[in-house]
Amino acid sequence: MPLPKEISFVTFDVYGTLIDWESGAYDAFAKEAEKDGYTLSRDELVPLFLEIQQEIKGGSYELYAEVLRRTAVQISRQLGWPLEPSRSGFLPDSVKRWPPFKETNTQLERLAKKYELGLISNIDDKLLGETRRHFKADFDLVVTAQQVRSYKPDPAHFKECERRMGSKKGWVHVASSYYYDVEPCIKAKIPVIWVNRHKEPLDPSQKKPTAEVRTLLEAAKLLGVA
């Protein structure tokens, strides 16, 4: 499925696409573990974070702040660092410090001059509000997990986005996660640009996105603004 000839609305996943959650979450874990004399490996932490998050999000809906607290406790146990559950709030508290990628604001500002922009994120409204302070661009539409009471890859985010826009015509989604964003977009026939920062290979059974790039700059070029 090609990109639309006439694009009017560009939506983004937030964490991993616009925000460097890997650095932010690792820094938060490392700082908290250091209080107890533990040193954590980023190479161990990031895959474990992804695995545990996927498992928790697959259950009944709860606020993302609570998902993060549960994630912190489970990761600490698996890494041999006995974190008291009462201290697990360090992780949701850290979200406001998770940094944007260096290219994020430049490309968002360029895109905002030509298109309406939206955010489609697996997070709650409060935490996203803290993250949005990092962005210089305004957004015309925001859909969170809290608003639809489910987590991607469930299609509720995308259905709600389409409902608010009134049509899928002229809509392109930009995201870094194949599992949470690209796959549901393919199923819903929404053109999607995959920002594959880590050069993840696709299995033969996985369908290709509309386009694949390494950076937001490359995505902006595809969208005709860089």
GROMACS .gro file of C-alpha atoms in nm:
model
  226
    1MET     CA    1   0.000   0.000   0.000
    2PRO     CA    2   0.168   0.327  -0.109
    3LEU     CA    3   0.171   0.656   0.077
    4PRO     CA    4  -0.132   0.872  -0.012
    5LYS     CA    5  -0.077   1.122  -0.293
    6GLU     CA    6  -0.252   1.384  -0.082
    7ILE     CA    7  -0.139   1.362   0.281
    8SER     CA    8  -0.324   1.579   0.532
    9PHE     CA    9  -0.271   1.414   0.873
   10VAL     CA   10   0.046   1.258   1.017
   11THR     CA   11   0.031   1.073   1.349
   12PHE     CA   12   0.319   0.947   1.561
   13ASP     CA   13   0.381   0.688   1.822
   14VAL     CA   14   0.569   0.866   2.103
   15TYR     CA   15   0.807   0.642   2.297
   16GLY     CA   16   1.075   0.499   2.072
   17THR     CA   17   0.969   0.722   1.783
   18LEU     CA   18   0.993   1.075   1.928
   19ILE     CA   19   1.123   0.998   2.278
   20ASP     CA   20   1.431   0.789   2.361
   21TRP     CA   21   1.260   0.572   2.621
   22GLU     CA   22   1.546   0.320   2.625
   23SER     CA   23   1.794   0.578   2.756
   24GLY     CA   24   1.535   0.731   2.989
   25ALA     CA   25   1.423   0.405   3.145
   26TYR     CA   26   1.776   0.267   3.176
   27ASP     CA   27   1.901   0.584   3.345
   28ALA     CA   28   1.612   0.565   3.594
   29PHE     CA   29   1.681   0.199   3.675
   30ALA     CA   30   2.056   0.254   3.702
   31LYS     CA   31   2.015   0.548   3.939
   32GLU     CA   32   1.770   0.363   4.165
   33ALA     CA   33   1.973   0.040   4.170
   34GLU     CA   34   2.288   0.234   4.254
   35LYS     CA   35   2.128   0.331   4.586
   36ASP     CA   36   2.146  -0.037   4.681
   37GLY     CA   37   2.492  -0.095   4.536
   38TYR     CA   38   2.367  -0.275   4.224
   39THR     CA   39   2.489  -0.218   3.868
   40LEU     CA   40   2.247  -0.300   3.587
   41SER     CA   41   2.333  -0.379   3.225
   42ARG     CA   42   2.147  -0.181   2.959
   43ASP     CA   43   2.174  -0.479   2.721
   44GLU     CA   44   1.989  -0.691   2.975
   45LEU     CA   45   1.743  -0.428   3.087
   46VAL     CA   46   1.596  -0.312   2.755
   47PRO     CA   47   1.489  -0.655   2.619
   48LEU     CA   48   1.351  -0.748   2.962
   49PHE     CA   49   1.157  -0.421   2.976
   50LEU     CA   50   1.000  -0.493   2.637
   51GLU     CA   51   0.913  -0.851   2.729
   52ILE     CA   52   0.755  -0.770   3.067
   53GLN     CA   53   0.565  -0.469   2.929
   54GLN     CA   54   0.414  -0.682   2.654
   55GLU     CA   55   0.301  -0.938   2.909
   56ILE     CA   56   0.146  -0.682   3.146
   57LYS     CA   57  -0.026  -0.484   2.869
   58GLY     CA   58  -0.179  -0.808   2.742
   59GLY     CA   59  -0.384  -0.836   3.062
   60SER     CA   60  -0.676  -0.626   3.181
   61TYR     CA   61  -0.637  -0.251   3.133
   62GLU     CA   62  -0.473  -0.043   3.405
   63LEU     CA   63  -0.310   0.300   3.396
   64TYR     CA   64   0.034   0.305   3.240
   65ALA     CA   65   0.184   0.446   3.561
   66GLU     CA   66   0.078   0.122   3.731
   67VAL     CA   67   0.214  -0.083   3.440
   68LEU     CA   68   0.549   0.089   3.497
   69ARG     CA   69   0.543   0.020   3.870
   70ARG     CA   70   0.477  -0.349   3.808
   71THR     CA   71   0.747  -0.352   3.541
   72ALA     CA   72   1.002  -0.209   3.784
   73VAL     CA   73   0.928  -0.476   4.045
   74GLN     CA   74   0.940  -0.767   3.799
   75ILE     CA   75   1.260  -0.650   3.631
   76SER     CA   76   1.437  -0.598   3.962
   77ARG     CA   77   1.350  -0.951   4.071
   78GLN     CA   78   1.473  -1.105   3.747
   79LEU     CA   79   1.799  -0.910   3.763
   80GLY     CA   80   1.863  -1.010   4.124
   81TRP     CA   81   1.807  -0.665   4.271
   82PRO     CA   82   1.546  -0.695   4.549
   83LEU     CA   83   1.358  -0.367   4.502
   84GLU     CA   84   1.087  -0.297   4.759
   85PRO     CA   85   0.752  -0.251   4.574
   86SER     CA   86   0.699   0.073   4.772
   87ARG     CA   87   0.993   0.222   4.576
   88SER     CA   88   0.863   0.122   4.231
   89GLY     CA   89   0.723   0.471   4.168
   90PHE     CA   90   1.070   0.581   4.061
   91LEU     CA   91   0.992   0.452   3.711
   92PRO     CA   92   0.670   0.646   3.633
   93ASP     CA   93   0.829   0.945   3.806
   94SER     CA   94   1.117   0.927   3.557
   95VAL     CA   95   0.902   0.956   3.242
   96LYS     CA   96   0.914   1.336   3.247
   97ARG     CA   97   1.294   1.310   3.210
   98TRP     CA   98   1.294   1.064   2.919
   99PRO     CA   99   1.461   1.270   2.646
  100PRO     CA  100   1.345   1.337   2.290
  101PHE     CA  101   1.576   1.222   2.013
  102LYS     CA  102   1.793   1.508   1.888
  103GLU     CA  103   1.608   1.519   1.557
  104THR     CA  104   1.256   1.514   1.706
  105ASN     CA  105   1.171   1.881   1.747
  106THR     CA  106   1.328   1.992   1.420
  107GLN     CA  107   1.130   1.739   1.218
  108LEU     CA  108   0.804   1.793   1.409
  109GLU     CA  109   0.824   2.168   1.350
  110ARG     CA  110   0.884   2.114   0.978
  111LEU     CA  111   0.595   1.869   0.951
  112ALA     CA  112   0.362   2.096   1.151
  113LYS     CA  113   0.398   2.367   0.884
  114LYS     CA  114   0.250   2.135   0.621
  115TYR     CA  115   0.029   1.882   0.799
  116GLU     CA  116  -0.198   1.833   1.096
  117LEU     CA  117  -0.017   1.624   1.356
  118GLY     CA  118  -0.134   1.369   1.610
  119LEU     CA  119  -0.001   1.141   1.884
  120ILE     CA  120  -0.116   0.780   1.933
  121SER     CA  121   0.043   0.640   2.247
  122ASN     CA  122   0.032   0.350   2.492
  123ILE     CA  123   0.040   0.579   2.795
  124ASP     CA  124  -0.187   0.769   3.031
  125ASP     CA  125  -0.282   1.133   2.993
  126LYS     CA  126  -0.083   1.263   3.291
  127LEU     CA  127   0.248   1.105   3.187
  128LEU     CA  128   0.202   1.211   2.826
  129GLY     CA  129   0.137   1.566   2.946
  130GLU     CA  130   0.476   1.561   3.119
  131THR     CA  131   0.644   1.431   2.804
  132ARG     CA  132   0.480   1.692   2.581
  133ARG     CA  133   0.677   1.965   2.758
  134HIS     CA  134   0.975   1.843   2.555
  135PHE     CA  135   0.796   1.915   2.225
  136LYS     CA  136   0.789   2.255   2.059
  137ALA     CA  137   0.515   2.164   1.809
  138ASP     CA  138   0.145   2.154   1.888
  139PHE     CA  139  -0.070   1.850   1.812
  140ASP     CA  140  -0.417   1.854   1.662
  141LEU     CA  141  -0.518   1.514   1.796
  142VAL     CA  142  -0.401   1.293   2.084
  143VAL     CA  143  -0.516   0.937   2.157
  144THR     CA  144  -0.386   0.759   2.467
  145ALA     CA  145  -0.436   0.415   2.615
  146GLN     CA  146  -0.622   0.580   2.902
  147GLN     CA  147  -0.875   0.732   2.661
  148VAL     CA  148  -0.954   0.402   2.486
  149ARG     CA  149  -0.883   0.181   2.791
  150SER     CA  150  -0.665  -0.063   2.601
  151TYR     CA  151  -0.312  -0.097   2.471
  152LYS     CA  152  -0.186  -0.128   2.118
  153PRO     CA  153  -0.164  -0.358   1.923
  154ASP     CA  154  -0.535  -0.370   2.004
  155PRO     CA  155  -0.691  -0.157   1.724
  156ALA     CA  156  -0.887   0.076   1.956
  157HIS     CA  157  -0.634   0.363   1.931
  158PHE     CA  158  -0.648   0.361   1.553
  159LYS     CA  159  -1.026   0.327   1.537
  160GLU     CA  160  -1.063   0.623   1.772
  161CYS     CA  161  -0.817   0.827   1.570
  162GLU     CA  162  -1.011   0.755   1.250
  163ARG     CA  163  -1.338   0.846   1.424
  164ARG     CA  164  -1.201   1.184   1.532
  165MET     CA  165  -1.051   1.261   1.191
  166GLY     CA  166  -1.366   1.148   1.017
  167SER     CA  167  -1.180   0.941   0.757
  168LYS     CA  168  -0.862   0.744   0.693
  169LYS     CA  169  -0.809   0.941   0.373
  170GLY     CA  170  -0.478   1.130   0.368
  171TRP     CA  171  -0.359   0.975   0.697
  172VAL     CA  172  -0.007   0.840   0.755
  173HIS     CA  173   0.120   0.693   1.083
  174VAL     CA  174   0.489   0.703   1.184
  175ALA     CA  175   0.617   0.457   1.445
  176SER     CA  176   0.917   0.262   1.568
  177SER     CA  177   0.749  -0.053   1.700
  178TYR     CA  178   0.653  -0.321   1.451
  179TYR     CA  179   0.453  -0.512   1.713
  180TYR     CA  180   0.258  -0.222   1.866
  181ASP     CA  181   0.206   0.002   1.561
  182VAL     CA  182   0.315  -0.128   1.223
  183GLU     CA  183   0.128  -0.458   1.240
  184PRO     CA  184  -0.208  -0.310   1.348
  185CYS     CA  185  -0.174  -0.037   1.084
  186ILE     CA  186  -0.117  -0.297   0.813
  187LYS     CA  187  -0.425  -0.487   0.931
  188ALA     CA  188  -0.632  -0.166   0.933
  189LYS     CA  189  -0.497  -0.056   0.593
  190ILE     CA  190  -0.343   0.261   0.735
  191PRO     CA  191  -0.024   0.370   0.552
  192VAL     CA  192   0.262   0.340   0.802
  193ILE     CA  193   0.626   0.452   0.799
  194TRP     CA  194   0.838   0.227   1.018
  195VAL     CA  195   1.125   0.413   1.189
  196ASN     CA  196   1.344   0.105   1.231
  197ARG     CA  197   1.625   0.257   1.438
  198HIS     CA  198   1.776  -0.078   1.534
  199LYS     CA  199   1.764  -0.244   1.192
  200GLU     CA  200   1.526  -0.512   1.315
  201PRO     CA  201   1.484  -0.786   1.054
  202LEU     CA  202   1.137  -0.903   0.953
  203ASP     CA  203   1.042  -1.269   0.955
  204PRO     CA  204   0.915  -1.406   0.621
  205SER     CA  205   0.568  -1.423   0.778
  206GLN     CA  206   0.567  -1.050   0.864
  207LYS     CA  207   0.425  -0.806   0.610
  208LYS     CA  208   0.628  -0.505   0.507
  209PRO     CA  209   0.523  -0.155   0.613
  210THR     CA  210   0.437   0.110   0.356
  211ALA     CA  211   0.792   0.244   0.400
  212GLU     CA  212   1.090   0.174   0.624
  213VAL     CA  213   1.343   0.436   0.739
  214ARG     CA  214   1.615   0.463   1.002
  215THR     CA  215   1.540   0.814   1.133
  216LEU     CA  216   1.270   1.078   1.161
  217LEU     CA  217   1.468   1.287   0.913
  218GLU     CA  218   1.426   1.012   0.653
  219ALA     CA  219   1.056   0.992   0.737
  220ALA     CA  220   1.022   1.369   0.692
  221LYS     CA  221   1.192   1.344   0.353
  222LEU     CA  222   0.939   1.081   0.246
  223LEU     CA  223   0.665   1.318   0.359
  224GLY     CA  224   0.814   1.597   0.152
  225VAL     CA  225   0.929   1.843   0.417
  226ALA     CA  226   1.301   1.781   0.481
   0.00000   0.00000   0.00000
